[in-house]
mmCIF file of C-alpha atoms and ligand atoms in Angstrom:
data_model
loop_
_atom_site.group_PDB
_atom_site.id
_atom_site.type_symbol
_atom_site.label_atom_id
_atom_site.label_comp_id
_atom_site.label_asym_id
_atom_site.label_seq_id
_atom_site.Cartn_x
_atom_site.Cartn_y
_atom_site.Cartn_z
ATOM 1 C CA MET K 1 -5.706 20.333 -9.755
ATOM 2 C CA SER K 2 -7.848 17.169 -8.591
ATOM 3 C CA ILE K 3 -9.882 17.612 -5.152
ATOM 4 C CA LEU K 4 -7.177 14.760 -3.864
ATOM 5 C CA ALA K 5 -4.570 16.891 -4.928
ATOM 6 C CA GLU K 6 -5.915 19.936 -3.134
ATOM 7 C CA ILE K 7 -7.192 18.127 -0.070
ATOM 8 C CA GLN K 8 -2.991 16.720 -0.209
ATOM 9 C CA LYS K 9 -2.170 20.442 -0.569
ATOM 10 C CA ALA K 10 -4.549 21.242 2.347
ATOM 11 C CA VAL K 11 -2.898 18.597 4.766
ATOM 12 C CA PHE K 12 0.707 19.695 3.861
ATOM 13 C CA ASP K 13 -0.156 23.304 4.438
ATOM 14 C CA GLY K 14 -1.594 22.630 7.913
ATOM 15 C CA ASP K 15 -4.576 24.340 6.680
ATOM 16 C CA GLU K 16 -7.452 22.313 8.942
ATOM 17 C CA SER K 17 -10.666 24.277 7.826
ATOM 18 C CA LYS K 18 -10.081 24.366 4.097
ATOM 19 C CA THR K 19 -8.911 20.389 4.620
ATOM 20 C CA ILE K 20 -12.281 19.443 6.279
ATOM 21 C CA ASP K 21 -14.405 21.451 3.756
ATOM 22 C CA LEU K 22 -12.572 19.404 0.529
ATOM 23 C CA VAL K 23 -12.794 16.255 2.675
ATOM 24 C CA ASN K 24 -16.479 16.927 2.587
ATOM 25 C CA LYS K 25 -16.836 18.491 -1.073
ATOM 26 C CA ALA K 26 -15.393 15.000 -1.990
ATOM 27 C CA LEU K 27 -17.472 12.639 -0.286
ATOM 28 C CA ALA K 28 -20.446 14.549 -2.054
ATOM 29 C CA GLU K 29 -18.883 13.662 -4.730
ATOM 30 C CA GLY K 30 -18.478 10.294 -4.191
ATOM 31 C CA ILE K 31 -15.303 9.477 -3.900
ATOM 32 C CA ALA K 32 -14.380 6.465 -1.495
ATOM 33 C CA ALA K 33 -13.267 7.653 2.346
ATOM 34 C CA GLN K 34 -10.576 5.196 1.461
ATOM 35 C CA GLU K 35 -9.283 6.896 -1.618
ATOM 36 C CA ILE K 36 -9.492 10.510 0.192
ATOM 37 C CA VAL K 37 -7.422 8.775 3.149
ATOM 38 C CA ASP K 38 -4.358 7.334 0.501
ATOM 39 C CA ASN K 39 -4.344 9.452 -2.049
ATOM 40 C CA GLY K 40 -5.600 12.862 -0.241
ATOM 41 C CA LEU K 41 -4.723 12.916 3.446
ATOM 42 C CA VAL K 42 -1.389 10.365 3.764
ATOM 43 C CA LYS K 43 -0.271 11.852 0.961
ATOM 44 C CA GLY K 44 -0.366 15.389 2.833
ATOM 45 C CA LEU K 45 1.280 13.807 5.634
ATOM 46 C CA HIS K 46 4.225 12.510 3.658
ATOM 47 C CA ASP K 47 5.016 14.879 1.759
ATOM 48 C CA CYS K 48 5.083 17.027 5.650
ATOM 49 C CA GLY K 49 7.416 14.645 6.736
ATOM 50 C CA ALA K 50 9.441 14.888 3.804
ATOM 51 C CA GLY K 51 9.656 18.622 4.069
ATOM 52 C CA TYR K 52 10.906 18.202 7.428
ATOM 53 C CA GLU K 53 13.728 16.013 6.559
ATOM 54 C CA ALA K 54 14.935 18.404 3.778
ATOM 55 C CA GLY K 55 14.766 21.064 6.922
ATOM 56 C CA GLN K 56 11.866 23.604 4.930
ATOM 57 C CA LYS K 57 9.047 22.030 7.847
ATOM 58 C CA PHE K 58 9.484 22.120 11.160
ATOM 59 C CA ILE K 59 7.512 21.048 14.254
ATOM 60 C CA PRO K 60 4.357 23.195 14.820
ATOM 61 C CA GLU K 61 3.836 22.833 11.299
ATOM 62 C CA MET K 62 3.517 18.475 11.203
ATOM 63 C CA LEU K 63 1.883 19.047 14.159
ATOM 64 C CA MET K 64 -0.898 21.484 11.746
ATOM 65 C CA ALA K 65 -0.715 18.961 9.425
ATOM 66 C CA ALA K 66 -1.998 16.167 11.961
ATOM 67 C CA GLU K 67 -4.585 18.477 13.282
ATOM 68 C CA ALA K 68 -5.702 18.436 9.416
ATOM 69 C CA MET K 69 -5.277 14.640 9.122
ATOM 70 C CA LYS K 70 -6.941 13.691 12.709
ATOM 71 C CA SER K 71 -10.087 16.216 11.971
ATOM 72 C CA SER K 72 -10.652 14.769 8.631
ATOM 73 C CA MET K 73 -11.045 11.174 10.188
ATOM 74 C CA LYS K 74 -13.303 12.193 11.963
ATOM 75 C CA ILE K 75 -15.484 12.695 8.935
ATOM 76 C CA LEU K 76 -14.259 9.897 7.240
ATOM 77 C CA LYS K 77 -14.681 7.171 9.965
ATOM 78 C CA PRO K 78 -18.066 6.587 9.702
ATOM 79 C CA HIS K 79 -17.501 5.797 5.849
ATOM 80 C CA LEU K 80 -14.462 3.707 6.073
ATOM 81 C CA SER K 81 -15.286 -0.404 6.155
ATOM 82 C CA ALA K 82 -12.754 -3.217 6.336
ATOM 83 C CA GLY K 83 -16.401 -5.598 5.288
ATOM 84 C CA SER K 84 -17.582 -6.370 8.719
ATOM 85 C CA GLU K 85 -18.962 -9.937 9.175
ATOM 86 C CA GLY K 86 -21.142 -8.835 11.978
ATOM 87 C CA GLY K 87 -20.159 -10.862 14.416
ATOM 88 C CA ASN K 88 -17.588 -10.360 17.518
ATOM 89 C CA LEU K 89 -14.136 -11.466 16.118
ATOM 90 C CA GLY K 90 -12.450 -10.646 20.145
ATOM 91 C CA LYS K 91 -10.823 -8.093 21.957
ATOM 92 C CA VAL K 92 -7.526 -6.562 20.520
ATOM 93 C CA VAL K 93 -5.820 -4.165 22.122
ATOM 94 C CA LEU K 94 -3.955 -1.537 20.514
ATOM 95 C CA ALA K 95 -1.162 1.055 21.369
ATOM 96 C CA THR K 96 1.560 3.260 20.124
ATOM 97 C CA VAL K 97 4.889 2.308 22.595
ATOM 98 C CA GLU K 98 6.346 4.470 25.144
ATOM 99 C CA GLY K 99 8.712 7.451 23.526
ATOM 100 C CA ASP K 100 6.540 7.337 20.462
ATOM 101 C CA VAL K 101 3.945 10.079 20.089
ATOM 102 C CA HIS K 102 2.981 9.074 16.657
ATOM 103 C CA ASP K 103 -1.082 7.843 17.020
ATOM 104 C CA ILE K 104 -2.581 8.834 13.343
ATOM 105 C CA GLY K 105 -1.982 5.510 11.994
ATOM 106 C CA LEU K 106 -2.780 3.193 14.756
ATOM 107 C CA GLU K 107 -6.105 4.994 14.675
ATOM 108 C CA LEU K 108 -6.877 4.123 11.143
ATOM 109 C CA VAL K 109 -5.698 0.678 12.080
ATOM 110 C CA ALA K 110 -8.495 0.980 15.231
ATOM 111 C CA THR K 111 -11.212 2.213 12.558
ATOM 112 C CA MET K 112 -10.187 -0.688 10.183
ATOM 113 C CA LEU K 113 -10.188 -3.945 13.051
ATOM 114 C CA GLY K 114 -13.463 -1.958 14.682
ATOM 115 C CA SER K 115 -15.470 -2.037 11.601
ATOM 116 C CA ALA K 116 -14.387 -5.507 10.680
ATOM 117 C CA GLY K 117 -15.633 -6.577 13.992
ATOM 118 C CA PHE K 118 -12.777 -6.716 16.362
ATOM 119 C CA ASP K 119 -13.634 -5.064 19.562
ATOM 120 C CA VAL K 120 -11.055 -2.609 19.862
ATOM 121 C CA VAL K 121 -9.170 -1.359 23.229
ATOM 122 C CA PHE K 122 -7.662 1.876 21.925
ATOM 123 C CA MET K 123 -4.630 3.064 24.436
ATOM 124 C CA GLY K 124 -3.389 5.459 22.347
ATOM 125 C CA PRO K 125 0.215 6.929 21.994
ATOM 126 C CA ASP K 126 3.311 7.103 24.303
ATOM 127 C CA VAL K 127 1.910 3.979 26.731
ATOM 128 C CA PRO K 128 4.634 2.559 29.335
ATOM 129 C CA THR K 129 4.888 -1.048 28.625
ATOM 130 C CA GLU K 130 3.734 -1.735 32.293
ATOM 131 C CA LYS K 131 0.082 -0.296 31.010
ATOM 132 C CA ILE K 132 0.102 -2.418 28.465
ATOM 133 C CA ILE K 133 1.111 -5.528 30.761
ATOM 134 C CA ALA K 134 -1.545 -5.002 32.917
ATOM 135 C CA THR K 135 -4.295 -3.643 30.300
ATOM 136 C CA VAL K 136 -3.538 -7.425 28.661
ATOM 137 C CA LYS K 137 -4.009 -8.653 32.180
ATOM 138 C CA GLU K 138 -7.151 -7.104 32.548
ATOM 139 C CA GLU K 139 -8.326 -6.690 29.050
ATOM 140 C CA LYS K 140 -7.137 -10.783 28.198
ATOM 141 C CA PRO K 141 -7.373 -9.555 24.341
ATOM 142 C CA LYS K 142 -6.722 -12.153 22.055
ATOM 143 C CA LEU K 143 -4.326 -9.721 19.710
ATOM 144 C CA LEU K 144 -2.376 -6.990 20.957
ATOM 145 C CA GLY K 145 -1.122 -4.707 18.598
ATOM 146 C CA LEU K 146 1.827 -2.017 19.097
ATOM 147 C CA SER K 147 2.836 0.806 16.815
ATOM 148 C CA ALA K 148 6.211 2.586 16.311
ATOM 149 C CA LEU K 149 6.969 5.541 14.043
ATOM 150 C CA LEU K 150 10.512 5.829 15.393
ATOM 151 C CA THR K 151 13.878 4.225 14.855
ATOM 152 C CA ASN K 152 14.308 4.077 18.311
ATOM 153 C CA THR K 153 11.212 3.369 19.618
ATOM 154 C CA MET K 154 10.377 0.184 17.458
ATOM 155 C CA ASP K 155 13.251 -1.337 19.773
ATOM 156 C CA VAL K 156 10.624 -0.971 22.947
ATOM 157 C CA MET K 157 8.753 -3.815 21.189
ATOM 158 C CA PRO K 158 10.725 -7.063 21.709
ATOM 159 C CA PHE K 159 11.059 -5.728 25.291
ATOM 160 C CA ILE K 160 7.151 -5.473 25.719
ATOM 161 C CA LEU K 161 7.326 -9.679 24.133
ATOM 162 C CA LYS K 162 9.828 -10.508 26.717
ATOM 163 C CA LYS K 163 7.804 -9.130 29.588
ATOM 164 C CA LEU K 164 4.809 -10.735 28.385
ATOM 165 C CA GLU K 165 6.391 -14.033 28.066
ATOM 166 C CA LYS K 166 7.972 -13.120 32.235
ATOM 167 C CA GLU K 167 4.411 -12.418 33.301
ATOM 168 C CA GLY K 168 3.335 -15.957 31.372
ATOM 169 C CA LEU K 169 0.477 -13.886 29.180
ATOM 170 C CA ARG K 170 2.772 -14.779 26.009
ATOM 171 C CA ASN K 171 0.879 -18.318 24.759
ATOM 172 C CA SER K 172 -2.575 -16.590 25.470
ATOM 173 C CA LEU K 173 -2.490 -13.915 22.712
ATOM 174 C CA LYS K 174 -1.289 -12.997 19.300
ATOM 175 C CA VAL K 175 1.004 -10.103 18.517
ATOM 176 C CA ILE K 176 0.682 -7.813 15.253
ATOM 177 C CA ILE K 177 3.282 -5.085 14.946
ATOM 178 C CA GLY K 178 3.328 -2.153 12.392
ATOM 179 C CA GLY K 179 4.652 1.363 11.626
ATOM 180 C CA ALA K 180 6.711 2.891 9.168
ATOM 181 C CA PRO K 181 10.115 1.551 10.419
ATOM 182 C CA VAL K 182 8.952 -1.635 11.276
ATOM 183 C CA SER K 183 9.113 -4.817 8.630
ATOM 184 C CA GLN K 184 8.046 -8.622 8.088
ATOM 185 C CA ASP K 185 11.650 -9.079 9.200
ATOM 186 C CA PHE K 186 11.895 -6.976 11.970
ATOM 187 C CA ALA K 187 8.649 -9.030 13.525
ATOM 188 C CA ASP K 188 10.207 -12.213 12.843
ATOM 189 C CA ARG K 189 13.424 -11.486 14.868
ATOM 190 C CA ILE K 190 11.327 -10.570 18.043
ATOM 191 C CA GLY K 191 9.049 -13.036 17.493
ATOM 192 C CA ALA K 192 5.689 -10.969 17.081
ATOM 193 C CA GLU K 193 3.053 -13.483 14.759
ATOM 194 C CA GLY K 194 1.761 -10.982 12.969
ATOM 195 C CA TYR K 195 3.288 -8.126 10.833
ATOM 196 C CA ALA K 196 0.987 -5.311 8.334
ATOM 197 C CA TYR K 197 2.033 -2.756 5.952
ATOM 198 C CA ASP K 198 -0.945 -0.602 6.400
ATOM 199 C CA ALA K 199 -4.431 -0.489 8.203
ATOM 200 C CA ALA K 200 -6.023 -2.110 5.430
ATOM 201 C CA ALA K 201 -3.413 -5.330 5.442
ATOM 202 C CA ALA K 202 -3.886 -5.266 9.686
ATOM 203 C CA VAL K 203 -7.380 -6.637 8.917
ATOM 204 C CA PRO K 204 -6.522 -10.295 7.605
ATOM 205 C CA VAL K 205 -3.626 -10.452 9.368
ATOM 206 C CA SER K 206 -5.274 -9.934 12.605
ATOM 207 C CA LYS K 207 -8.243 -12.334 11.262
ATOM 208 C CA LYS K 208 -6.103 -14.754 10.449
ATOM 209 C CA LEU K 209 -3.830 -14.471 14.289
ATOM 210 C CA VAL K 210 -6.648 -15.137 16.279
ATOM 211 C CA SER K 211 -8.503 -17.966 14.047
ATOM 212 C CA GLN K 212 -5.000 -19.544 15.420
ATOM 213 C CA LEU K 213 -5.851 -19.550 18.720
ATOM 214 C CA ALA K 214 -9.302 -20.929 18.344
HETATM 215 CO CO1 LIG X 301 7.002 12.494 13.348
HETATM 216 N N1 LIG X 301 8.278 11.876 12.360
HETATM 217 N N2 LIG X 301 8.265 13.026 15.150
HETATM 218 N N3 LIG X 301 5.261 13.655 13.813
HETATM 219 N N4 LIG X 301 6.170 12.622 11.975
HETATM 220 C C1 LIG X 301 8.330 10.665 11.120
HETATM 221 C C2 LIG X 301 7.691 9.910 11.867
HETATM 222 C C3 LIG X 301 9.410 10.888 10.438
HETATM 223 C C4 LIG X 301 9.255 9.716 9.326
HETATM 224 C C5 LIG X 301 9.381 12.227 9.860
HETATM 225 C C6 LIG X 301 11.010 12.331 8.555
HETATM 226 O O1 LIG X 301 11.735 12.730 9.403
HETATM 227 N N5 LIG X 301 10.398 12.260 7.657
HETATM 228 C C7 LIG X 301 10.267 10.937 11.854
HETATM 229 C C8 LIG X 301 11.168 9.864 12.334
HETATM 230 C C9 LIG X 301 12.450 9.494 11.722
HETATM 231 C C10 LIG X 301 13.031 8.322 12.421
HETATM 232 O O2 LIG X 301 12.860 7.854 13.376
HETATM 233 N N6 LIG X 301 12.963 7.289 11.243
HETATM 234 C C11 LIG X 301 9.839 11.756 12.644
HETATM 235 C C12 LIG X 301 10.489 12.292 13.690
HETATM 236 C C13 LIG X 301 11.896 12.542 14.059
HETATM 237 C C14 LIG X 301 9.775 13.292 15.347
HETATM 238 C C15 LIG X 301 10.128 13.611 16.246
HETATM 239 C C16 LIG X 301 11.713 12.449 16.637
HETATM 240 C C17 LIG X 301 10.510 15.415 15.654
HETATM 241 C C18 LIG X 301 11.266 15.965 17.104
HETATM 242 O O3 LIG X 301 10.765 16.666 17.861
HETATM 243 N N7 LIG X 301 12.561 16.601 16.374
HETATM 244 C C19 LIG X 301 9.332 14.105 17.161
HETATM 245 C C20 LIG X 301 9.294 12.344 17.840
HETATM 246 C C21 LIG X 301 7.977 12.799 19.388
HETATM 247 C C22 LIG X 301 7.541 11.344 19.651
HETATM 248 O O4 LIG X 301 7.185 10.560 19.368
HETATM 249 N N8 LIG X 301 8.579 10.922 20.875
HETATM 250 C C23 LIG X 301 7.897 13.943 16.081
HETATM 251 C C24 LIG X 301 6.654 14.660 16.418
HETATM 252 C C25 LIG X 301 5.419 14.288 15.255
HETATM 253 C C26 LIG X 301 4.429 15.275 15.671
HETATM 254 C C27 LIG X 301 3.731 15.491 17.110
HETATM 255 C C28 LIG X 301 4.343 16.342 15.097
HETATM 256 C C29 LIG X 301 3.188 14.738 14.548
HETATM 257 C C30 LIG X 301 2.443 13.315 15.265
HETATM 258 C C31 LIG X 301 1.566 13.528 15.693
HETATM 259 C C32 LIG X 301 0.176 12.675 15.870
HETATM 260 O O5 LIG X 301 0.590 11.382 15.095
HETATM 261 N N9 LIG X 301 -0.625 12.553 16.728
HETATM 262 C C33 LIG X 301 4.382 14.274 13.230
HETATM 263 C C34 LIG X 301 3.968 13.606 12.260
HETATM 264 C C35 LIG X 301 2.453 13.834 11.906
HETATM 265 C C36 LIG X 301 4.734 12.736 11.397
HETATM 266 C C37 LIG X 301 4.441 11.706 10.033
HETATM 267 C C38 LIG X 301 4.887 13.748 9.223
HETATM 268 C C39 LIG X 301 3.432 11.906 10.017
HETATM 269 C C40 LIG X 301 2.985 10.496 10.241
HETATM 270 C C41 LIG X 301 2.158 9.740 10.200
HETATM 271 O O6 LIG X 301 0.603 9.880 10.513
HETATM 272 N N10 LIG X 301 1.395 9.334 8.987
HETATM 273 C C42 LIG X 301 5.911 11.399 10.024
HETATM 274 C C43 LIG X 301 6.494 11.488 8.505
HETATM 275 C C44 LIG X 301 5.733 10.360 7.157
HETATM 276 O O7 LIG X 301 5.081 9.291 8.250
HETATM 277 N N11 LIG X 301 6.246 10.151 6.418
HETATM 278 C C45 LIG X 301 6.963 11.601 10.822
HETATM 279 C C46 LIG X 301 0.378 8.818 8.553
HETATM 280 C C47 LIG X 301 -0.132 7.739 9.297
HETATM 281 C C48 LIG X 301 -1.731 7.218 8.242
HETATM 282 O O8 LIG X 301 0.885 6.913 8.410
HETATM 283 O O9 LIG X 301 1.649 6.757 10.749
HETATM 284 O O10 LIG X 301 3.291 5.624 8.678
HETATM 285 P P1 LIG X 301 1.290 5.701 9.590
HETATM 286 O O11 LIG X 301 0.657 4.567 9.414
HETATM 287 C C49 LIG X 301 0.579 3.881 8.894
HETATM 288 C C50 LIG X 301 1.297 2.400 8.602
HETATM 289 O O12 LIG X 301 2.760 2.957 9.105
HETATM 290 C C51 LIG X 301 0.486 1.250 9.580
HETATM 291 O O13 LIG X 301 -0.676 1.215 8.881
HETATM 292 C C52 LIG X 301 -0.925 2.852 9.101
HETATM 293 C C53 LIG X 301 -2.322 3.399 8.319
HETATM 294 O O14 LIG X 301 -1.937 2.906 7.024
HETATM 295 N N12 LIG X 301 0.819 1.154 10.910
HETATM 296 C C54 LIG X 301 0.327 -0.179 11.292
HETATM 297 C C55 LIG X 301 0.866 2.177 11.809
HETATM 298 N N13 LIG X 301 0.770 1.194 13.084
HETATM 299 C C56 LIG X 301 0.275 0.432 12.925
HETATM 300 C C57 LIG X 301 0.502 -0.869 13.728
HETATM 301 C C58 LIG X 301 -0.358 -2.227 13.217
HETATM 302 C C59 LIG X 301 -0.047 -2.136 11.950
HETATM 303 C C60 LIG X 301 0.345 -1.166 10.639
HETATM 304 O O15 LIG X 301 -0.778 -3.329 13.967
HETATM 305 C C61 LIG X 301 -0.775 -2.915 15.273
#
């Protein structure tokens, strides 16, 4: 079994210490951090989600898998780079919408945007809409990034956009959305300027959006 397949299995098993050991070993062997994320950790989480859907895994096991991924991300974070240009590309506020506790994907987006040169304000998961609006008022970001992993929380996104408009904040920033149930079509329908399939794609999309504001 390859080391990436071993990492995938360790995450699936929710074995945090084994995952950490394997991630350190993979780094020492010269495997790129992004490769470890995409072809080890994320695959293990996806297997776990599939197991949950099939009734073979349960919430505590999904939580253990998530913890194994999160601890590994702490090790990998300094090694993940989106090719920083050194300059400050502007402020971006990132939040997972209200009612949704999934934050692993958003953390990856935060890491990639931070290393690309954005000043990231990370609000975390399950953020009430009012708190997002208040933070936009206070931080005056160029970009607001919203994440949702549940089909029933993606509908909070158009609500946030309407609120921003009502508060007169919509023209001063661009909005990028992401998360498994979200699509370019959904972004177009709700009037979000940007959509990214994954954290790597969020970098060029975000750069393009802020350049349109200048
Ligand atoms: Co949840 N969960 N979960 N879960 N969970 C999913 C999402 C699910 C698909 C599992 C399944 O059934 N197969 C399913 C959703 C079904 C649906 O609505 N369509 C589900 C469910 C049902 C639930 C609960 C409702 C279960 C329950 O309680 N009955 C519950 C919801 C609680 C709530 O939110 N109110 C729940 C809870 C949990 C845990 C707490 C146990 C844990 C989350 C821990 C945490 O995040 N801190 C968890 C996990 C781990 C998962 C799975 C297994 C993995 C999610 C993940 O982290 N993936 C997931 C199944 C799966 O994804 N296959 C599942 C890895 C991550 C890197 O990918 O988050 O997709 P992802 O992020 C990607 C892209 O989407 C994108 O870039 C990221 C990185 O490349 N992206 C953006 C994300 N945000 C972006 C923002 C951007 C741009 C790109 O711009 C701003």
